[in-house]
Coordinates of C-alpha atoms in Angstrom, one line a residue:
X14 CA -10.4 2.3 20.6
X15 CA -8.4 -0.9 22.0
X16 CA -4.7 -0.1 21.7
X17 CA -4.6 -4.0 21.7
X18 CA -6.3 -4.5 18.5
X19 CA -2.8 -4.4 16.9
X20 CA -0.8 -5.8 18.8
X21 CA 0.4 -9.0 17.5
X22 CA 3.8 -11.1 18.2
X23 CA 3.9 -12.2 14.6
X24 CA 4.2 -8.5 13.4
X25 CA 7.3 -8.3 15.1
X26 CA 8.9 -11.3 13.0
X27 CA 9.6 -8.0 10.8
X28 CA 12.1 -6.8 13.5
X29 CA 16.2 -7.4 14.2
X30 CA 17.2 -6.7 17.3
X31 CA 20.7 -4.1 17.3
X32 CA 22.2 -2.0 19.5
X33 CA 23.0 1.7 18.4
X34 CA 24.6 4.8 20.1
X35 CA 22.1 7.5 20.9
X36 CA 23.3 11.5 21.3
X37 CA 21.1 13.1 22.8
X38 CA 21.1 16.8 24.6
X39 CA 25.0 16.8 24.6
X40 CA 25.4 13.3 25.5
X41 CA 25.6 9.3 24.5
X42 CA 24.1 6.5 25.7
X43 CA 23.9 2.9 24.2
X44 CA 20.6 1.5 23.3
X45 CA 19.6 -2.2 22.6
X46 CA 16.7 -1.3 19.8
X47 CA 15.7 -2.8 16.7
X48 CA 15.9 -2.2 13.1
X49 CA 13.3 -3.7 10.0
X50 CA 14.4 -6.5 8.6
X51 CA 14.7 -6.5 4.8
X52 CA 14.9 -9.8 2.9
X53 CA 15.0 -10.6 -1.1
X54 CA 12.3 -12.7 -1.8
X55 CA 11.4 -15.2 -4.9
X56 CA 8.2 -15.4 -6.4
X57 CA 7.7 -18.9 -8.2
X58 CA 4.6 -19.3 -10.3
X59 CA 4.0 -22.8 -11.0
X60 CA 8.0 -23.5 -11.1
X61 CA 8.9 -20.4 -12.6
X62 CA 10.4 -17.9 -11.1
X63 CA 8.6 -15.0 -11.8
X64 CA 10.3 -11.7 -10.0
X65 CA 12.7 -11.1 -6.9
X66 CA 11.2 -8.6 -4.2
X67 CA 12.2 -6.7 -1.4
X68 CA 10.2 -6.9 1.6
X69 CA 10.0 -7.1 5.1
X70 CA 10.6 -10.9 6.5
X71 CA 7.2 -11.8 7.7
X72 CA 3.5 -12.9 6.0
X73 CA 5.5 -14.0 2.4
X74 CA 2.6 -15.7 1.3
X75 CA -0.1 -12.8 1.7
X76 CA 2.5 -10.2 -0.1
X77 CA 3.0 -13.2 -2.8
X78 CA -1.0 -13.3 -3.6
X79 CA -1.3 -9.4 -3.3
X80 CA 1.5 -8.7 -5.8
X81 CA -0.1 -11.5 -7.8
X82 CA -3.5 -10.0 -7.9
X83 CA -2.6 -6.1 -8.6
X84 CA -0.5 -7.4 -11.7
X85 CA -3.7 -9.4 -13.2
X86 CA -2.4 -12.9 -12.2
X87 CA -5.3 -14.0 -10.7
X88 CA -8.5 -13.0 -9.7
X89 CA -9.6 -14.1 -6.6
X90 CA -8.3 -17.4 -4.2
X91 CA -10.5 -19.7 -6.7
X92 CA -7.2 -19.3 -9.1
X93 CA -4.8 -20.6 -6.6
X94 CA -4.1 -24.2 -6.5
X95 CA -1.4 -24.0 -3.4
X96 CA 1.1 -21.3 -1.7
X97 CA 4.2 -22.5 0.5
X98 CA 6.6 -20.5 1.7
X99 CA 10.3 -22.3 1.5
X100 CA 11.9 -22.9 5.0
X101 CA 14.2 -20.1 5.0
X102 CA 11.3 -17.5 4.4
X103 CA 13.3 -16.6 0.7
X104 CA 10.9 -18.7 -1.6
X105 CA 7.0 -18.3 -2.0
X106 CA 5.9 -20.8 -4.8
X107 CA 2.1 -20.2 -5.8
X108 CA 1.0 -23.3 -7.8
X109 CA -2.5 -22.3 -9.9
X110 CA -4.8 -23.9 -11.3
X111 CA -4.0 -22.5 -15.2
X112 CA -1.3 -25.3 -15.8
X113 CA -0.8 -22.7 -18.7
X114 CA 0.4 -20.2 -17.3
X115 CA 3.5 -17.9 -19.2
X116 CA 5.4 -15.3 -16.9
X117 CA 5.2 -11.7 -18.5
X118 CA 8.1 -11.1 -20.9
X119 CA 8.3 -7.1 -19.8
X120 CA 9.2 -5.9 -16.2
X121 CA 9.7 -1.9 -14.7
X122 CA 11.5 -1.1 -12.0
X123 CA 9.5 1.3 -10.3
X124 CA 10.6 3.6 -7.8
X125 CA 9.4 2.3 -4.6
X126 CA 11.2 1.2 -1.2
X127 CA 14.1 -1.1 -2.6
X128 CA 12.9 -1.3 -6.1
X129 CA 9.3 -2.0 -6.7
X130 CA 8.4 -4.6 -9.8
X131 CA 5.4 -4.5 -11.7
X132 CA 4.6 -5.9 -15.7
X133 CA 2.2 -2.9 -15.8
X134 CA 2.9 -0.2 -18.8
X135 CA 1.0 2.7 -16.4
X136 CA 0.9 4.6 -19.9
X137 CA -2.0 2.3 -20.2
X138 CA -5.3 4.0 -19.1
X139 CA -7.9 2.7 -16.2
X140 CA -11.4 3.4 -16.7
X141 CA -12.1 6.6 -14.9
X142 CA -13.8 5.5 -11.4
X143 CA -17.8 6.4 -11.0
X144 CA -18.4 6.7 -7.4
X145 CA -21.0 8.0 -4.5
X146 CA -18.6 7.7 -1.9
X147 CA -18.2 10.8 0.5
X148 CA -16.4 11.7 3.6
X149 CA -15.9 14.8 5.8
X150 CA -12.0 15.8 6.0
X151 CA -12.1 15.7 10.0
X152 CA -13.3 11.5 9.4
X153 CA -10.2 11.0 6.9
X154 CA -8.0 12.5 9.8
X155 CA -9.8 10.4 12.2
X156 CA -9.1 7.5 10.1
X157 CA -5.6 8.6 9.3
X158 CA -4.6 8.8 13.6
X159 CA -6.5 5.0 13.8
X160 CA -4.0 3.7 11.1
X161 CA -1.0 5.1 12.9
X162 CA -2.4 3.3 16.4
X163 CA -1.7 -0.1 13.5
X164 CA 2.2 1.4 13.0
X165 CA 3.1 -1.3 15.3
X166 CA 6.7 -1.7 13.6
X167 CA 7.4 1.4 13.2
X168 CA 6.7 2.6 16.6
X169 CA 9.5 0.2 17.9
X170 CA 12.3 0.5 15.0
X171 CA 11.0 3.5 13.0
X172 CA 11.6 2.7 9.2
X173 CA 8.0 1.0 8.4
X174 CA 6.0 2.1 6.3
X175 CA 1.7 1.2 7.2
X176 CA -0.9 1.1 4.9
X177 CA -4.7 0.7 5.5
X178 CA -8.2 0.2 3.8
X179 CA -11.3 1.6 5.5
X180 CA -14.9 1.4 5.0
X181 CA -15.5 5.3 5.7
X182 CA -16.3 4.5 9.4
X183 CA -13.0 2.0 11.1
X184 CA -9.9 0.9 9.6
X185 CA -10.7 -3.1 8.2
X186 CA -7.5 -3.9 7.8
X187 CA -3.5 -2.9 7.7
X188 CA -0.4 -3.5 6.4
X189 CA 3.3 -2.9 7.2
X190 CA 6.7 -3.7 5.6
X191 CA 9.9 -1.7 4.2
X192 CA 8.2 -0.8 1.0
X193 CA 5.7 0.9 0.8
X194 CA 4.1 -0.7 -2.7
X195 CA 4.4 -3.5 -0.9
X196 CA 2.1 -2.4 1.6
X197 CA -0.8 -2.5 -0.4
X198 CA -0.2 -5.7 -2.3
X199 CA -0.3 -7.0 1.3
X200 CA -3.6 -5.5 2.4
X201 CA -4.9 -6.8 -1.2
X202 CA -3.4 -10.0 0.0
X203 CA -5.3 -10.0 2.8
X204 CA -8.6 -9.2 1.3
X205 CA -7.8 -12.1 -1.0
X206 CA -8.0 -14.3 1.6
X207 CA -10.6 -13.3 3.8
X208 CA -12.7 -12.6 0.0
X209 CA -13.5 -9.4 0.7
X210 CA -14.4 -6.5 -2.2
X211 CA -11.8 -3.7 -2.8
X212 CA -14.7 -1.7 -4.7
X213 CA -15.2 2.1 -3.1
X214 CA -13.0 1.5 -0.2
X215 CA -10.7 4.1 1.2
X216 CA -6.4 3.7 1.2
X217 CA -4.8 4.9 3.8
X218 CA -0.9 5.5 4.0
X219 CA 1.7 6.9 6.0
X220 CA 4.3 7.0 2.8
X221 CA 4.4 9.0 0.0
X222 CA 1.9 7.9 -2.9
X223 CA 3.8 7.3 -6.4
X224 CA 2.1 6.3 -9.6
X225 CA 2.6 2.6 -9.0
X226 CA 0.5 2.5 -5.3
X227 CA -1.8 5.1 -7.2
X228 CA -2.1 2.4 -10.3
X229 CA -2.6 -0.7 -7.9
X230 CA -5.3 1.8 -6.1
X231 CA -6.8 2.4 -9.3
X232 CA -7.0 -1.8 -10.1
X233 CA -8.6 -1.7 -6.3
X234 CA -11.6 0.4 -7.7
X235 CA -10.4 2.6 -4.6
X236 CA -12.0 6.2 -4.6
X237 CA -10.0 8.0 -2.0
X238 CA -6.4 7.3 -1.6
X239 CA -5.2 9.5 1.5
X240 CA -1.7 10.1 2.5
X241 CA 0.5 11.3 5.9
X242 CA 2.9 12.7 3.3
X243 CA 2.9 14.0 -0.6
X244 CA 1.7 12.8 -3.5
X245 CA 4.5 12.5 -6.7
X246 CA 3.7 14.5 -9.9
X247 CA 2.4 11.8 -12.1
X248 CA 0.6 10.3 -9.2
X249 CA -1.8 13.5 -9.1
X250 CA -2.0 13.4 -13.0
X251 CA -3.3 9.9 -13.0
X252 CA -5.5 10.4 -10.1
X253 CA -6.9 13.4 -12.3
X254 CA -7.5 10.9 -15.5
X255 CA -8.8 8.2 -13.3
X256 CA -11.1 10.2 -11.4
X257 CA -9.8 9.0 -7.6
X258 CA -9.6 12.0 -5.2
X259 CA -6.1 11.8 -4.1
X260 CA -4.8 13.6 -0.7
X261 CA -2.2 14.4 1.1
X262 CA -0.5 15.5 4.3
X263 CA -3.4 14.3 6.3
X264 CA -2.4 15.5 9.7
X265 CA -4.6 16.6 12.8
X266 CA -6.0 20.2 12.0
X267 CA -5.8 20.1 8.0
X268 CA -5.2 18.3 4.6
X269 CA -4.7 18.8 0.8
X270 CA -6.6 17.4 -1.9
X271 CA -5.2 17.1 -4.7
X272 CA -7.6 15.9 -7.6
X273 CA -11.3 15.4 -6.9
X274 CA -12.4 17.2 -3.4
X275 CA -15.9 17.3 -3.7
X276 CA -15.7 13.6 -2.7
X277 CA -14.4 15.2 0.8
X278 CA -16.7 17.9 0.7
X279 CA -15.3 21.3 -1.4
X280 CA -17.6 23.5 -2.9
X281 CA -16.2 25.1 -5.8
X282 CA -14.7 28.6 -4.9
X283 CA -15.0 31.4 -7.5
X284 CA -13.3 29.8 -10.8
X285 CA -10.4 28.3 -9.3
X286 CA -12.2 24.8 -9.1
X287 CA -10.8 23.4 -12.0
X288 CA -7.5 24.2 -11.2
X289 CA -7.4 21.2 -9.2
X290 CA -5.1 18.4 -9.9
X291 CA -4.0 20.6 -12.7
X292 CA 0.3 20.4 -13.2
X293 CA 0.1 23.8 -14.4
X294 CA 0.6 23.0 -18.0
X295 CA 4.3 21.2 -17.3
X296 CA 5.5 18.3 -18.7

C-alpha cells in the first residue's frame, strides 16, 4: 500500500507544536514535538446554538454535518441549505433548508473524549440489523494495520484517536481527532458529502467502543464494528440487542468477538455458543 495515501498537510492543522523533556534510559534530553490541539466548538443551527463540542481544530464543518446526521438532524446534503465555519475555527453555523427547525430540549453527556453530546435516550431500541456480510478474522486484522498506516496525528503527537469505514476489502475512508465519538460523526461527515451509503459497512477504531459510537454505528446500519482496544459493558449488551458483531482487541495474531461471530466465521463449539455477548446475568 502507498504510505502516501495519508499523508496530508491539512491533517496536521490538528497539531501544536511544544517542547517537552524526555527521560529516557537514565537520562534527559529536550525535544521540540507536538501535542493535539483541542478546541470548544459551537454548533449553530439556523441561528441557534445548538451544543458546544470538543474536538480537534481542523475539518469543523464535516464534524458539524456528522454530528448532525447521527442525532437525526438531517438526512443527507439535500437538507443543508449552507455551512461556514467562523474565522476563528470556534463557530460552525449550518443554515437548512427546514426554516422550522426547533433544537432538542434534552441533552446527555456521554462519556467520550472531553464530554461527548448527543439528544439520543440510547434506552430507546434500534431495529436489530439483518445482514449477509462476512469476513475472515485475518482480513479485519488486515484492515485494522491499514487504518493505523491513516493514524497520521497520532504517529507524530500520540493522543489521537482514528477511526475508519471499510468495504470488507480497503479502508474508504478515516477519521482522526481527540474524541473518539467524534471520530465517527467525522467519517459520517464525510460520507455525507461525497453521498456515499453507510449500509453493511465495516467501523474500524483504534479507541475503546462505548454505547454512544456503538449507537451512532447502529444509526450507520454498520454490521461489524471492530476495535484496537475493549468494548464497555453496555456497548456489548446493545450490540447483542441490535444484532452488530462487535470486536475487540484486534491485534496481529488474534481478536475477540464479542456478540455475533459467525459474521467472522465461528462455528458454534459444544453449547457454549450462546454464551456470547452474554453479561453473565449482571446488571
Amino acid at each position: 500500500m502507498n504510505q502516501d495515501k495519508w499523508k496530508s498537510d491539512k491533517l496536521m492543522d490538528g497539531l501544536v507544536n511544544c517542547s517537552y523533556a524526555a527521560y529516557e534510559r537514565g537520562s534527559w534530553r529536550v525535544i521540540d514535538g507536538a501535542a493535539p490541539g483541542e478546541e470548544f466548538l459551537r454548533l449553530h443551527v439556523n441561528g441557534l446554538e445548538l451544543a458546544t463540542l470538543m474536538c480537534s481544530p481542523f475539518e469543523q464543518d464535516t464534524l458539524a454535518l456528522g454530528f448532525l446526521r447521527a442525532e437525526g438532524i438531517i438526512q443527507s446534503m439535500d437538507d443543508v441549505r449552507l455551512v461556514t465555519i467562523c474565522p476563528s475555527g470556534t463557530c460552525v453555523d449550518v443554515w437548512l433548508r427546514n426554516a422550522n427547525f426547533e433544537p432538542p430540549r434534552r441533552v446527555i453527556i456521554t462519556s467520550g473524549c472531553g464530554g461527548g453530546v448527543t439528544f439520543d435516550d440510547l434506552a430507546e431500541q434500534q431495529a436489530p440489523l439483518t445482514s449477509a456480510r462476512q469476513l475472515a478474522p485475518e482480513q479485519l486484522i488486515r484492515l485494522m494495520s491499514e487504518l493505523q498506516e491513516a493514524a497520521v496525528l497520532y504517529r507524530t503527537a500520540r493522543g489521537i484517536h482514528t477511526s475508519g469505514l471499510s468495504d470488507g476489502n480497503q479502508v474508504l475512508m478515516a477519521a482522526q481527532d481527540v474524541g473518539r465519538h467524534n471520530t465517527v460523526d467525522r467519517l459520517w461527515g464525510q460520507c455525507l458529502r461525497r453521498r456515499q451509503p453507510t449500509d453493511d459497512l465495516i467501523l474500524l477504531s483504534t479507541g475503546r467502543i462505548s454505547s454512544e459510537m456503538l449507537n451512532k454505528a447502529a444509526k450507520m446500519r454498520i454490521a461489524i464494528v471492530a476495535s484496537r482496544t475493549s468494548p464497555t459493558a453496555l456497548s456489548i449488551e446493545l450490540a447483542h440487542a441490535w444484532n452488530i458483531t462487535l470486536v475487540g482487541y484486534v491485534r496481529t495474531g488474534g481478536l475477540r468477538a464479542y456478540t455475533a461471530p459467525e459474521r467472522l466465521g465461528f462455528e458454534e463449539i459444544g453449547d457454549r455458543r450462546s454464551e456470547i455477548g452474554d453479561r453473565g446475568g449482571s446488571k
